[in-house]
PDB file of C-alpha atoms in Angstrom:
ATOM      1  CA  UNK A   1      90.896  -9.980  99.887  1.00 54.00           C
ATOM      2  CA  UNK A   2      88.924 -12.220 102.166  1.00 59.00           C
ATOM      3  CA  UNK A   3      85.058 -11.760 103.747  1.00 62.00           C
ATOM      4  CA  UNK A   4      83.958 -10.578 106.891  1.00 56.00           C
ATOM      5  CA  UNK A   5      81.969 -13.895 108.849  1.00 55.00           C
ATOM      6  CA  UNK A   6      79.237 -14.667 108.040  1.00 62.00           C
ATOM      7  CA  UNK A   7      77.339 -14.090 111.692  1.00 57.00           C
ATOM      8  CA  UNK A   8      77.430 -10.391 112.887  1.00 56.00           C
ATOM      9  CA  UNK A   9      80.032  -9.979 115.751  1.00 53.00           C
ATOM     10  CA  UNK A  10      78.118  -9.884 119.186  1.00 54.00           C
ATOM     11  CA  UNK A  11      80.474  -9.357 121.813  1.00 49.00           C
ATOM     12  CA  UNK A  12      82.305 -12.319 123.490  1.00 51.00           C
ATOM     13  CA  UNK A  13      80.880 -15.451 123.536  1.00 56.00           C
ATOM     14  CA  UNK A  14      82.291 -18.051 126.583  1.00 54.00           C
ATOM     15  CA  UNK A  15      82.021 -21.750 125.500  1.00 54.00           C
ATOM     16  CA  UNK A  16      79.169 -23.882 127.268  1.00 56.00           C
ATOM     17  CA  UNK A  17      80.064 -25.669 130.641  1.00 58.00           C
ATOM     18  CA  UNK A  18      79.177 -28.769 129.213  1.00 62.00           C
ATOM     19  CA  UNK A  19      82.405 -28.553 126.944  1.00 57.00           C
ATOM     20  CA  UNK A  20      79.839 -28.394 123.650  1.00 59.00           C
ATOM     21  CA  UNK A  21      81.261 -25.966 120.816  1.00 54.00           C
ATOM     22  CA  UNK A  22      77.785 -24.156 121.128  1.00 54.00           C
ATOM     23  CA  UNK A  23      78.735 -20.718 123.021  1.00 50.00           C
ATOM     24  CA  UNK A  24      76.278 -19.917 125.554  1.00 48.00           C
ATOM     25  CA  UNK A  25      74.983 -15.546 125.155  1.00 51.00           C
ATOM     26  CA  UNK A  26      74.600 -15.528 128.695  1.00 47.00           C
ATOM     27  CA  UNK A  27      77.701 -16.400 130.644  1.00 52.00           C
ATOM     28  CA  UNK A  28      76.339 -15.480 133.915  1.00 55.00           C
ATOM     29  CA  UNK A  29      73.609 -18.631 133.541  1.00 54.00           C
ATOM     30  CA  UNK A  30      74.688 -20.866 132.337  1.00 58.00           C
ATOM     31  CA  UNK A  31      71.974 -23.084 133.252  1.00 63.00           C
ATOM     32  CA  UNK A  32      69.038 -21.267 132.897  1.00 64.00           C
ATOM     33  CA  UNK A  33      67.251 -19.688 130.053  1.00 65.00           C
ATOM     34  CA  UNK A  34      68.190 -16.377 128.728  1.00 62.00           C
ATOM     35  CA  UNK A  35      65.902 -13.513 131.328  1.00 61.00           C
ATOM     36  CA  UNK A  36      62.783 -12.452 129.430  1.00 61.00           C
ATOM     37  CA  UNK A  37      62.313  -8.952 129.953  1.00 56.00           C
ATOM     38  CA  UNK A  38      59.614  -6.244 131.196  1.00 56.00           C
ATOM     39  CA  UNK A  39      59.005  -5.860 127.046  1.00 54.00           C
ATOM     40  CA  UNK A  40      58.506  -9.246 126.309  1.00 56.00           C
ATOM     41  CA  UNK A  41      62.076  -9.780 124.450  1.00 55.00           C
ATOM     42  CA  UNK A  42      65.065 -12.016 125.906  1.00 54.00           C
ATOM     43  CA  UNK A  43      67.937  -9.085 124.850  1.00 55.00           C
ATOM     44  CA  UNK A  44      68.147  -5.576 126.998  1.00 56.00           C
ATOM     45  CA  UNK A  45      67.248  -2.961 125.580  1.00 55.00           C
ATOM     46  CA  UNK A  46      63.917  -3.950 123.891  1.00 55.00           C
ATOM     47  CA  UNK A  47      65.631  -5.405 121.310  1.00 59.00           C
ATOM     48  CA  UNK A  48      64.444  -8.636 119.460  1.00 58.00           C
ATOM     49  CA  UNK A  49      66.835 -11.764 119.777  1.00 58.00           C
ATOM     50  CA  UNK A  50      69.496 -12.011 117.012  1.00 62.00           C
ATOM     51  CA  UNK A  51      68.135 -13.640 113.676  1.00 63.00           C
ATOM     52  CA  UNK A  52      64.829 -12.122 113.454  1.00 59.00           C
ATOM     53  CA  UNK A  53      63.440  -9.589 110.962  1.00 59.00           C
ATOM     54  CA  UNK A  54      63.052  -6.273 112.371  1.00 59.00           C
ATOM     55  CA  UNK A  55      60.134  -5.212 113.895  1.00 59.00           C
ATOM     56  CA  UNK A  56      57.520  -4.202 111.380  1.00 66.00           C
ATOM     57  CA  UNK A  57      55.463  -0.581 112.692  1.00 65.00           C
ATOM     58  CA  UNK A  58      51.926  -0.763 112.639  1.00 63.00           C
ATOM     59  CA  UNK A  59      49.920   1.299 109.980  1.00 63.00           C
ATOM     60  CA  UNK A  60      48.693   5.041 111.011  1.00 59.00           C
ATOM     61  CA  UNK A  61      45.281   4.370 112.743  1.00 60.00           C
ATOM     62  CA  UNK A  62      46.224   1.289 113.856  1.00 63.00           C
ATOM     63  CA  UNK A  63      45.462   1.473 117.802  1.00 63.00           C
ATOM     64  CA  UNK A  64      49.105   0.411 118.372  1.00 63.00           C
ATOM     65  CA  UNK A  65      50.758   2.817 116.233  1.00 63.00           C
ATOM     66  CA  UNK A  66      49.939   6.043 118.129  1.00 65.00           C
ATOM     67  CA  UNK A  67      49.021   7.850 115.063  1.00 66.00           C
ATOM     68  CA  UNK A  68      44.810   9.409 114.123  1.00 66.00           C
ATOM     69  CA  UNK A  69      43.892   7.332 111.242  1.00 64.00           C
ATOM     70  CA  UNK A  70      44.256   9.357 108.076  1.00 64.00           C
ATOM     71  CA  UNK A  71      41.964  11.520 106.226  1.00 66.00           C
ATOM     72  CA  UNK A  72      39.748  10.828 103.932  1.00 66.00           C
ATOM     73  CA  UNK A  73      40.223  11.807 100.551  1.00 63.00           C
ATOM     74  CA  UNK A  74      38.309  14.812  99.192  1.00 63.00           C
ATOM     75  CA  UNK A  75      35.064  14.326  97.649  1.00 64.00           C
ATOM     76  CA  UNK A  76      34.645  17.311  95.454  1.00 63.00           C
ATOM     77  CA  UNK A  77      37.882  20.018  93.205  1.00 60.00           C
ATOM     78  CA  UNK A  78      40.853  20.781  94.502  1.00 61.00           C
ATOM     79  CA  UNK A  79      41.775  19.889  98.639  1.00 62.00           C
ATOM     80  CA  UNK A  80      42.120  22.423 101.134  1.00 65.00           C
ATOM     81  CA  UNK A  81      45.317  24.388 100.882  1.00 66.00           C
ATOM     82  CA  UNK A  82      46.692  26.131 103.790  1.00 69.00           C
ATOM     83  CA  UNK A  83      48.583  28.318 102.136  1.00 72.00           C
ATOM     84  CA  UNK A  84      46.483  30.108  99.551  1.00 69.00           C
ATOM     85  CA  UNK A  85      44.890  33.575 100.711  1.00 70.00           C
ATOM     86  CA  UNK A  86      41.046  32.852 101.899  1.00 72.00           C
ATOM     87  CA  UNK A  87      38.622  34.731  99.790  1.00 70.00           C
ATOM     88  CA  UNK A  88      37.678  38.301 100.742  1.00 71.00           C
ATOM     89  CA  UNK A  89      34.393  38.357 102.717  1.00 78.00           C
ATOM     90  CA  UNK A  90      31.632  40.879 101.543  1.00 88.00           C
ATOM     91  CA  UNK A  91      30.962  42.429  98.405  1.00 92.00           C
ATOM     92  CA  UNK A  92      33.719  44.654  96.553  1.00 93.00           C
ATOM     93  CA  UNK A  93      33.710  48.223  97.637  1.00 93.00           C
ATOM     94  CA  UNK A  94      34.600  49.413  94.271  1.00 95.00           C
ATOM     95  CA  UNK A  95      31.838  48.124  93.007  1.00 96.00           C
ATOM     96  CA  UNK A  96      29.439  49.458  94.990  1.00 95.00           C
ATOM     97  CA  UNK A  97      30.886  52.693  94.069  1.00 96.00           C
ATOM     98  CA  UNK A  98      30.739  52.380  90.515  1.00 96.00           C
ATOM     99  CA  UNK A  99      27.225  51.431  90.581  1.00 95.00           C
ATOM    100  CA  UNK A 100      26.535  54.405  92.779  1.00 95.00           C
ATOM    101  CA  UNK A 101      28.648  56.788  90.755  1.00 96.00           C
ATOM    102  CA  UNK A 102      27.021  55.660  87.294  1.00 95.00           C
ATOM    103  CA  UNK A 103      23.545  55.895  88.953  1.00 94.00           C
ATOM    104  CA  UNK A 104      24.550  59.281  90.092  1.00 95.00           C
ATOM    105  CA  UNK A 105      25.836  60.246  86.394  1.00 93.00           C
ATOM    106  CA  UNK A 106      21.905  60.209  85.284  1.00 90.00           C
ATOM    107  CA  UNK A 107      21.386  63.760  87.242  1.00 91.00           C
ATOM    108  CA  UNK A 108      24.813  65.481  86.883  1.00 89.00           C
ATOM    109  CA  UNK A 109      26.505  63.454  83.990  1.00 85.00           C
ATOM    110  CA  UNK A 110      30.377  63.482  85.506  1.00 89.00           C
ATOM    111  CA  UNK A 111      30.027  60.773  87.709  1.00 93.00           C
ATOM    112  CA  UNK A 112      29.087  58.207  84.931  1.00 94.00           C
ATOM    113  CA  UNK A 113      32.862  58.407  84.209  1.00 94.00           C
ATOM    114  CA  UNK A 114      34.097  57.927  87.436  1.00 95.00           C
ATOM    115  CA  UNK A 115      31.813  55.038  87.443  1.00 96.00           C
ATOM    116  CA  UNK A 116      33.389  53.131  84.341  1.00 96.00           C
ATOM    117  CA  UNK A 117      36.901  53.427  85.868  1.00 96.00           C
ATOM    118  CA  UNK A 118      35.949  51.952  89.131  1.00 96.00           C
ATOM    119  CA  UNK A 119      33.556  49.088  87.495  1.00 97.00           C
ATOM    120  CA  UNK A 120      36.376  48.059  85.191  1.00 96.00           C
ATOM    121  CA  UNK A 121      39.041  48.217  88.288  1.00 96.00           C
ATOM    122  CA  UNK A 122      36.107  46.618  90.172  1.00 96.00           C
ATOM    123  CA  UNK A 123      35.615  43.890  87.445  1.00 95.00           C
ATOM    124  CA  UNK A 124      39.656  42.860  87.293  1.00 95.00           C
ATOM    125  CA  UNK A 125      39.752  42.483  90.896  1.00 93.00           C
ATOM    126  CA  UNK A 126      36.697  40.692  91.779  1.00 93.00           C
ATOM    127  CA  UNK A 127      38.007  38.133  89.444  1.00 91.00           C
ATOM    128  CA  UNK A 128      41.591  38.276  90.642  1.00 89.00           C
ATOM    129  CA  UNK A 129      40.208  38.075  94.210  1.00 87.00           C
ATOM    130  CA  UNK A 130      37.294  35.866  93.799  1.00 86.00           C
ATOM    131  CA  UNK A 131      35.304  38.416  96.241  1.00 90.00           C
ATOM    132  CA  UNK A 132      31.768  39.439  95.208  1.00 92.00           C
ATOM    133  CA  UNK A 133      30.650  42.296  93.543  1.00 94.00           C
ATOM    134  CA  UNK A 134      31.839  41.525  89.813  1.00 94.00           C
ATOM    135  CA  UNK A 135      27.635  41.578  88.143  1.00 95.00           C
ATOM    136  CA  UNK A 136      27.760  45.145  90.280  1.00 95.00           C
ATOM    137  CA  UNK A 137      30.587  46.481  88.654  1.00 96.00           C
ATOM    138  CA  UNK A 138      29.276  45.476  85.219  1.00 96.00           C
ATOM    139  CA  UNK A 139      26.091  47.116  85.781  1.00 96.00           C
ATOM    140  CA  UNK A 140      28.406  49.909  87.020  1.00 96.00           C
ATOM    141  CA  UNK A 141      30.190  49.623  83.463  1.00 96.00           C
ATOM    142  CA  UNK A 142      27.201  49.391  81.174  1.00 96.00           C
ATOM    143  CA  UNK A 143      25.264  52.054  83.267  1.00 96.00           C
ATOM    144  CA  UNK A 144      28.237  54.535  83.116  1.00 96.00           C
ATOM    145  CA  UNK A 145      29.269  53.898  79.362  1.00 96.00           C
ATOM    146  CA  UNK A 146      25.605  54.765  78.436  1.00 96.00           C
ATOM    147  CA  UNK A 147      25.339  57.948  80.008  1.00 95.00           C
ATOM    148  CA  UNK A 148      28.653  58.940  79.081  1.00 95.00           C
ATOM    149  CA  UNK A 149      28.068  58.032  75.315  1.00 95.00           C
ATOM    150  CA  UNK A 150      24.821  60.102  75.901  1.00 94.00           C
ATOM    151  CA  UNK A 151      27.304  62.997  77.342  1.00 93.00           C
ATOM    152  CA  UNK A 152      29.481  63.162  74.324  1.00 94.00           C
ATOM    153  CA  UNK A 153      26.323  62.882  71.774  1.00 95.00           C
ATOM    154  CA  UNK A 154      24.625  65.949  73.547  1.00 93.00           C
ATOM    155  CA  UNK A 155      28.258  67.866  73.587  1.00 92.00           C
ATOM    156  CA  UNK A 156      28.579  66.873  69.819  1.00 94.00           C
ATOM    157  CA  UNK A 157      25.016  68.127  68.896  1.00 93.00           C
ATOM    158  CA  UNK A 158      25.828  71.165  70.777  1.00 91.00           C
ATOM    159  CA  UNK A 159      28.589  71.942  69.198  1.00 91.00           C
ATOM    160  CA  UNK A 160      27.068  71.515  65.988  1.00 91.00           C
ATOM    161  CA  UNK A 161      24.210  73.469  66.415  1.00 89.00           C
ATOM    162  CA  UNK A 162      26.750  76.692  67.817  1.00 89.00           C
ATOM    163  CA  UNK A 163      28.966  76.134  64.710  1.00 89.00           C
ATOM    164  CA  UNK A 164      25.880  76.329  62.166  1.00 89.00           C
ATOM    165  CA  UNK A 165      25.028  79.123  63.685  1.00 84.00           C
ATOM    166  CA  UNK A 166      21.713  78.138  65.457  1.00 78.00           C
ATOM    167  CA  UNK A 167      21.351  79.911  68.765  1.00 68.00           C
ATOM    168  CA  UNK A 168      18.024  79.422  69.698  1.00 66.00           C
ATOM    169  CA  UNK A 169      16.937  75.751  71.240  1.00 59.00           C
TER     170      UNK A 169
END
């Protein structure tokens, strides 16, 4: 098996007039120099003349490459990520109702429950969501669990007191 040449093949190449074994790239002159053209390169096309390295592309921000300069790198956590959900705006709605329905439990006593179930709902999704709202939904849990352990005490000691056979309170 036998190698290729060593030069590239460029086409035909017509022997200079002078009868030197140097061929000439432009047949057409043969006296003159090879045409510079409009990009400032003597082949068509834009193309650099055979032999040289390949044209190296300025860096981004360069003012020849076309390109913004780059960012700069983030100061503080994690970079901005287009793709995760934005936070919530406002304060949890659950939350607010928990408080409200604990508060509430002081006068009629049913509510209190209502308002642990929505502060601990209120609680896991603050945190999933990172809205605000989760210290309201705690004060929502404490609030409720207190009246409602006050609620069962009272129906205990009533119960008690019917079973022993007390009827006057």
């Amino acid at each position: 098996m036998t190698n290729g040449p060593e030069q590239p093949y460029r086409g035909p190449e017509f022997p200079a007039p002078d009868g030197s074994t140097q061929p000439l790239d432009y047949p057409a002159n043969p006296g003159l120099p090879p045409p510079v053209y409009s990009d400032g390169w003597s082949q068509p096309g834009g193309y650099p003349p055979p032999g040289y390295a390949a044209p190296g592309y300025p860096a981004p921000g360069h003012p020849q490459s076309g390109y913004p300069p780059p960012y700069p790198p983030y100061a503080g956590g994690y970079p901005y990520d287009p793709y995760r959900a934005a936070q919530p705006a406002g304060t949890n709605g659950k939350a607010i109702a928990a408080l409200v329905c604990a508060l509430t439990g002081l006068l009629c006593g049913l509510p209190a429950v209502v308002g642990v179930v929505l502060g601990i709902i209120a609680m896991r999704e603050t945190r999933r969501t990172g809205q605000d709202g989760w210290g309201l939904a705690l004060a929502g849990v404490i609030v409720g669990g207190l009246i409602t352990a006050g609620m069962i005490l009272y129906l205990l000691l009533m119960i008690g007191l019917f079973a022993s056979g007390v009827t006057t309170f």
